[in-house]
Each structure stands twice: as structure tokens, then as C-alpha cells.
Short mmCIF file of C-alpha atoms in Angstrom, two decimals:
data_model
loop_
_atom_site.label_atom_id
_atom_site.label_comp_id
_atom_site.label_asym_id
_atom_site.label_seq_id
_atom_site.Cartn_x
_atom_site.Cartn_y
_atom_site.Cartn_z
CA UNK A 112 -8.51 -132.94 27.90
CA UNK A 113 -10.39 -130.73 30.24
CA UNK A 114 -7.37 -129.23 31.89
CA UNK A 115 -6.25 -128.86 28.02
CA UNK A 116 -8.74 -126.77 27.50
CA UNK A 117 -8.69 -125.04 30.92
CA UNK A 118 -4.97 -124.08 30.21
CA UNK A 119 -5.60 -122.55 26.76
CA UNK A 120 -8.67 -120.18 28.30
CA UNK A 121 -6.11 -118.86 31.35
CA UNK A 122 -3.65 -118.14 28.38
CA UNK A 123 -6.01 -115.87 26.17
CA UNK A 124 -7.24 -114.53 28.68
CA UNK A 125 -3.58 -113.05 29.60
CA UNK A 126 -2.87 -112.75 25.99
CA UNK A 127 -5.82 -110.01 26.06
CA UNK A 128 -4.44 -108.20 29.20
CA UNK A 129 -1.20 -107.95 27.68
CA UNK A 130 -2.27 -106.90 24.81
CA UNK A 131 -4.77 -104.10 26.84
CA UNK A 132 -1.76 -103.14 28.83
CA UNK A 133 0.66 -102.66 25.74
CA UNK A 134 -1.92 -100.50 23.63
CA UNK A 135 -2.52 -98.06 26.95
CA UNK A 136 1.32 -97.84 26.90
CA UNK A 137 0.99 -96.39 23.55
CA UNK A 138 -1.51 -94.01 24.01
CA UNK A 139 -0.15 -90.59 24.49
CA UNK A 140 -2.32 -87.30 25.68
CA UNK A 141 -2.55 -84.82 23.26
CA UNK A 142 0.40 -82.86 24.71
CA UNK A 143 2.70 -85.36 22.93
CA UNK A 144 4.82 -86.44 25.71
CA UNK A 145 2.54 -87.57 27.71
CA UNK A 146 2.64 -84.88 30.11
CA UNK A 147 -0.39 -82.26 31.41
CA UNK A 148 -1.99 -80.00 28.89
CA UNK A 149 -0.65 -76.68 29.32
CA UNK A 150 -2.49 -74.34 31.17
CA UNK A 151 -4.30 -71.49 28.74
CA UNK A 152 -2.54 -67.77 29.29
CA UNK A 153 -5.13 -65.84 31.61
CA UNK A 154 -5.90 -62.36 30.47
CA UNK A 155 -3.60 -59.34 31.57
CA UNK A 156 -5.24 -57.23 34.26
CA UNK A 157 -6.91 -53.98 33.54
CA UNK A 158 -3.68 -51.64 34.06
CA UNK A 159 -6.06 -48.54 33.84
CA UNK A 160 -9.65 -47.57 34.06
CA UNK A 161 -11.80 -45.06 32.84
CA UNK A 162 -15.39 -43.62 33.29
CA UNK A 163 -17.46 -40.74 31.85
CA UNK A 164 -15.33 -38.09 33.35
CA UNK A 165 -12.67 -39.80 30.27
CA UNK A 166 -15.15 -38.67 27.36
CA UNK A 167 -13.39 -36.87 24.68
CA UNK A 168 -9.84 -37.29 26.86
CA UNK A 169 -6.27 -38.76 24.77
CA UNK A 170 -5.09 -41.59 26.97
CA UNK A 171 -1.55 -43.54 26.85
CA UNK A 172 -2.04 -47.40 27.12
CA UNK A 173 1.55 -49.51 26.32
CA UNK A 174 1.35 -52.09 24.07
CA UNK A 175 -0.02 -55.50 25.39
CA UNK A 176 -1.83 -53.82 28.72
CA UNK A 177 -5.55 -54.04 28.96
CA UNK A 178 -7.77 -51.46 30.58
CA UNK A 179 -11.03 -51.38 31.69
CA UNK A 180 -14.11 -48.86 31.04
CA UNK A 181 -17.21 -48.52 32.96
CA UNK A 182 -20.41 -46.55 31.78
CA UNK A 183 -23.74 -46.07 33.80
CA UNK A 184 -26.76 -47.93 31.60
CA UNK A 185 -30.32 -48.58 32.37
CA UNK A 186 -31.69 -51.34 29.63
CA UNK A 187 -35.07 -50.75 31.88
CA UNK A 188 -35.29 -47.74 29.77
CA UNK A 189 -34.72 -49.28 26.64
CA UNK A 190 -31.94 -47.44 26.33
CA UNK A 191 -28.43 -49.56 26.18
CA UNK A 192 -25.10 -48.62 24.92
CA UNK A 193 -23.50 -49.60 21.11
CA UNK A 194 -20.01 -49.34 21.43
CA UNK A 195 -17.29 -49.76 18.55
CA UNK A 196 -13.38 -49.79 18.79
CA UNK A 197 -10.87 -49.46 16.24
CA UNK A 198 -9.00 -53.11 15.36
CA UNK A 199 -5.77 -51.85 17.27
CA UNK A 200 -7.64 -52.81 20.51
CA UNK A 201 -9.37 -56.31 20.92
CA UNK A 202 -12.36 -56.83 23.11
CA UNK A 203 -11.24 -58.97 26.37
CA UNK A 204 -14.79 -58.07 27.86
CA UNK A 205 -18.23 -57.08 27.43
CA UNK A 206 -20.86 -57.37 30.31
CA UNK A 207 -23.23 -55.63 32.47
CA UNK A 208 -22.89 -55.42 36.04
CA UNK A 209 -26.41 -54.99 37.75
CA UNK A 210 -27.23 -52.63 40.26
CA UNK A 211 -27.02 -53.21 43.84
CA UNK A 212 -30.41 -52.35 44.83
CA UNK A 213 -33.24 -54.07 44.06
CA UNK A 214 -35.47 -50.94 43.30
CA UNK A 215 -37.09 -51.59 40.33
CA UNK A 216 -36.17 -49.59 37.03
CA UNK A 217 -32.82 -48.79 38.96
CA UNK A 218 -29.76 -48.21 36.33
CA UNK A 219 -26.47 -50.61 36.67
CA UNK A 220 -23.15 -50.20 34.86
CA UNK A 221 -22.06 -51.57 31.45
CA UNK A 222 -18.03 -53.00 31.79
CA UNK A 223 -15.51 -53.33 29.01
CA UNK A 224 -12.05 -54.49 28.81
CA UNK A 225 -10.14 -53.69 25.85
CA UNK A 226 -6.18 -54.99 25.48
CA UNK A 227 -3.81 -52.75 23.55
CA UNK A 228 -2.74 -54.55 20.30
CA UNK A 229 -1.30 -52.02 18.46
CA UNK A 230 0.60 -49.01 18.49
CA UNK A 231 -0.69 -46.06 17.31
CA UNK A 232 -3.87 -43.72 17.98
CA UNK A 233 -6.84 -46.22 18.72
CA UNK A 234 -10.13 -44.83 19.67
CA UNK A 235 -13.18 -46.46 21.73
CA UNK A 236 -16.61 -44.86 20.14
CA UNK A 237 -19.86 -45.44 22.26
CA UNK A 238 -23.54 -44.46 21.41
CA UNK A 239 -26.47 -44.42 24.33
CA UNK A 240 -29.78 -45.17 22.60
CA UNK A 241 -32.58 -47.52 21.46
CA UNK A 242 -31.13 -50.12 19.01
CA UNK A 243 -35.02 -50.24 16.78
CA UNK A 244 -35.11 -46.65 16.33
CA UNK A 245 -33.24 -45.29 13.15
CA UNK A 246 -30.16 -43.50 13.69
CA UNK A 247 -27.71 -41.12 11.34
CA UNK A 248 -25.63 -38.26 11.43
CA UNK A 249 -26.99 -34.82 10.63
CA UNK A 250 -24.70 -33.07 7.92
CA UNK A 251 -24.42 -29.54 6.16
CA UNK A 252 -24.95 -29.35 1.99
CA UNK A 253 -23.30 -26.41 0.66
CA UNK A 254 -25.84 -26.61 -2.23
CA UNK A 255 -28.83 -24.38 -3.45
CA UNK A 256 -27.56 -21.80 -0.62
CA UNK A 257 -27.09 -24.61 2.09
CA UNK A 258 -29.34 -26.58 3.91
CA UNK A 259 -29.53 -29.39 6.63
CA UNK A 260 -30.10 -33.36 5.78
CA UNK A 261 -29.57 -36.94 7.33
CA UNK A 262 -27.41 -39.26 5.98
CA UNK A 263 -29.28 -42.47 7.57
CA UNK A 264 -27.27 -45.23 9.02
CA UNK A 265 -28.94 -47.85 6.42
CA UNK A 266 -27.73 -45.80 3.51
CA UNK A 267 -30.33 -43.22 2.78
CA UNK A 268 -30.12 -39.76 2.90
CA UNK A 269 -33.13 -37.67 4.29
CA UNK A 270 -34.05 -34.37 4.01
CA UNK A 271 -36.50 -33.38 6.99
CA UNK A 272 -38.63 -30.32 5.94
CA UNK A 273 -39.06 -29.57 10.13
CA UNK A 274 -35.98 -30.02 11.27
CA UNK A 275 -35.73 -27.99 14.66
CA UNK A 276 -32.59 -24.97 14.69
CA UNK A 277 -31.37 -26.98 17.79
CA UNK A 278 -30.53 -29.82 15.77
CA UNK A 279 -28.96 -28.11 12.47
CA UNK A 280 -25.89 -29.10 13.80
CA UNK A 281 -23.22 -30.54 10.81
CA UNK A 282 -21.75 -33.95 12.28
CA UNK A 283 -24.62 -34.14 15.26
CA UNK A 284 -25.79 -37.75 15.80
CA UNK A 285 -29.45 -38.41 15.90
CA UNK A 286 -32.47 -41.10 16.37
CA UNK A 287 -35.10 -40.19 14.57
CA UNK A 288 -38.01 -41.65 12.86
CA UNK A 289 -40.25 -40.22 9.96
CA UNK A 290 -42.64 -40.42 7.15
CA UNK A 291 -42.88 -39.62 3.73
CA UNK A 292 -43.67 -36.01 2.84
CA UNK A 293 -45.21 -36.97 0.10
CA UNK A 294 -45.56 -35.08 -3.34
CA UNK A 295 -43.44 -32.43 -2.00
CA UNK A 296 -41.10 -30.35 -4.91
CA UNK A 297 -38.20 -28.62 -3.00
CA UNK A 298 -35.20 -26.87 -4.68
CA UNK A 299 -32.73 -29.15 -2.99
CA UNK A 300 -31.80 -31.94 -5.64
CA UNK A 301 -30.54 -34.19 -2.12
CA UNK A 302 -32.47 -37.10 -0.21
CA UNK A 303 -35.67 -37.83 0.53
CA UNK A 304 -38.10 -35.20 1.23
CA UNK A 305 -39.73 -36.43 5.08
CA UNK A 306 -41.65 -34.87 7.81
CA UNK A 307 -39.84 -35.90 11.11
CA UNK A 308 -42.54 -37.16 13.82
CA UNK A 309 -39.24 -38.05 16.60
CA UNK A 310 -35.95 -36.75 16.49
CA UNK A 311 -33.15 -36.52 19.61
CA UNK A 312 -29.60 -35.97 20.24
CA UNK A 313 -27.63 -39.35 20.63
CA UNK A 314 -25.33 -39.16 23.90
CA UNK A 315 -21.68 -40.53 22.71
CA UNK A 316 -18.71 -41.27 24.27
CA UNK A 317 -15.68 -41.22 22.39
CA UNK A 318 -11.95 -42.37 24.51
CA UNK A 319 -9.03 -42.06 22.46
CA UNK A 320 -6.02 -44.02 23.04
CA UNK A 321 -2.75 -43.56 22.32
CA UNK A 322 -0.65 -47.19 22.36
CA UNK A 323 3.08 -47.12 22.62
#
């Protein structure tokens, strides 16, 4: 009777390794075939690069090639740079490389890598400045004899009642911050009337990019 029961325990006990054995035989990895995952596609190589000295410049990228661009930035300063692209080119990279020296308040360099998409004119637009102050785009009103406003970036329009000659520019971007002028009656049926208390000239960078 013992060996009986001896003889049925060795059995289930193979019965389960069998079983263990058989269901691992089934199991495939999520290839399907049970073979190694593929490998991801690493990104194409910059092809190109470009700098400040390309600011304003028409480049030719070919379709599918990357290239990289490289601005000077401080963020010590406060100061960092907002860049946009058209959708033609898709962002591969977006980092800043840090100076060498370990002076403080030294500047480093911002990298991008963009990859070429689509054909057609595509067109890199950069902005240096400090992301909490208000920012908008100066513009001309052919109205009551013409005059200068600020179409604000959050959807109001401004009219500054001390806005300096130097920056009565039409399409000039600007930071600027202000207050209310208060019960002010102007001729000018346009924007807000404000007294500006900080105004300056946003440094841009605009690369435009012809893919074929």
C-alpha cells in the first residue's frame, strides 16, 4: 500500500512537469515566431548644421534627412529660447548643452534636430526672451491718420500712449509689460489705451528650409 501510494506521488509529480514543459512550448514572444524583437530604427544623422550666421538664409534639406541647429543661450539670464517649426519638419531633438567652463553665469548652447518630412518650403522660427513677460507684435493701423498698437500674444490689442519712435516698427516683435492708462479718451477707436513701464526688441531667428 505504501509503495501504492509512493508510485502515484512520482507520477503527478511528472504529470506537472510535463504539463510545465508543454505550456512553455506554447508560449511565443511577442514577435510571433518566437524569434528576437526587432531592433527600433535609430534616427538619421544630422546631414547638415546650422548656427546664427544661418538667420534669415533659404536652405535645401532632401526629404527624410535630419539636420541639426545650434544657438548660444544663457537661462542664467532668464533669458531662454522659444522655438516653433512648421509640421513639414518633426522635432528629433531638443536639449541644452552646458558650457564647458565652470564660471558661473557662463552661457552654453541650445541643440535641435529637426528631420525633413515634407517637401515644400518649411521654416524653423525662434524667439530669445523671458517666457513670464508678455510678448506681441507691434503693427501699423491705417486709421484716424495712422498710428502704432500691439496686438498681444494672449489676444488683446494695446495701444501704448509712449511708445518710443525706435519701436514704431509694423511687424517688430516685442516684450513688454504695462498698466492701464486709465480714463484716457483718444481718437483711435483700437485697443486698450496703456502706459508702457518695459518694452524691448525680441531677438528672432528665422531658418527657412526648402525640402525636396
Amino acid at each position: 500500500m505504501l509503495m501504492s501510494r509512493y508510485h502515484v506521488l512520482i507520477l503527478g509529480v511528472a504529470l506537472v512537469c510535463l504539463m510545465a514543459v508543454f505550456m512553455a512550448g506554447c508560449t511565443q514572444s511577442p514577435g510571433g515566431d518566437g524569434g528576437p524583437t526587432p531592433t527600433p530604427t535609430a534616427p538619421v544623422a544630422p546631414s547638415q548644421s546650422f548656427d546664427q550666421e544661418s538667420d534669415g538664409k533659404q536652405v535645401t534639406a532632401s526629404l527624410g534627412s535630419s539636420f541639426s541647429l545650434k544657438l548660444a543661450e544663457n537661462p542664467t539670464t532668464g533669458y531662454s529660447w522659444n522655438l516653433s517649426h512648421s509640421a513639414g519638419l518633426a522635432l528629433q531633438k531638443d536639449e541644452f548643452l552646458p558650457p564647458s567652463t565652470q564660471l558661473v553665469g557662463a552661457g552654453g548652447t541650445h541643440l535641435w534636430v529637426f528631420e525633413a518630412e515634407e517637401k515644400g518650403n518649411q521654416s524653423v522660427h525662434g524667439e530669445y526672451r523671458r517666457p513670464w513677460v508678455p510678448a506681441g507684435t507691434v503693427v501699423y493701423q491705417d486709421l484716424e491718420g495712422g498710428f502704432y498698437g500691439i496686438a498681444g500674444d494672449d489676444g488683446r490689442d494695446y495701444l501704448p500712449l509712449n511708445l518710443d519712435a525706435q519701436f514704431r516698427v509694423d511687424g517688430l516683435r516685442v516684450a513688454f509689460e504695462s498698466e492701464p492708462a486709465g480714463d484716457v479718451a483718444t481718437i483711435y477707436m483700437w485697443g486698450t489705451p496703456v502706459n508702457l513701464t518695459y518694452i524691448e526688441a525680441l531677438q528672432t531667428y528665422d531658418l527657412h528650409v526648402m525640402v525636396t
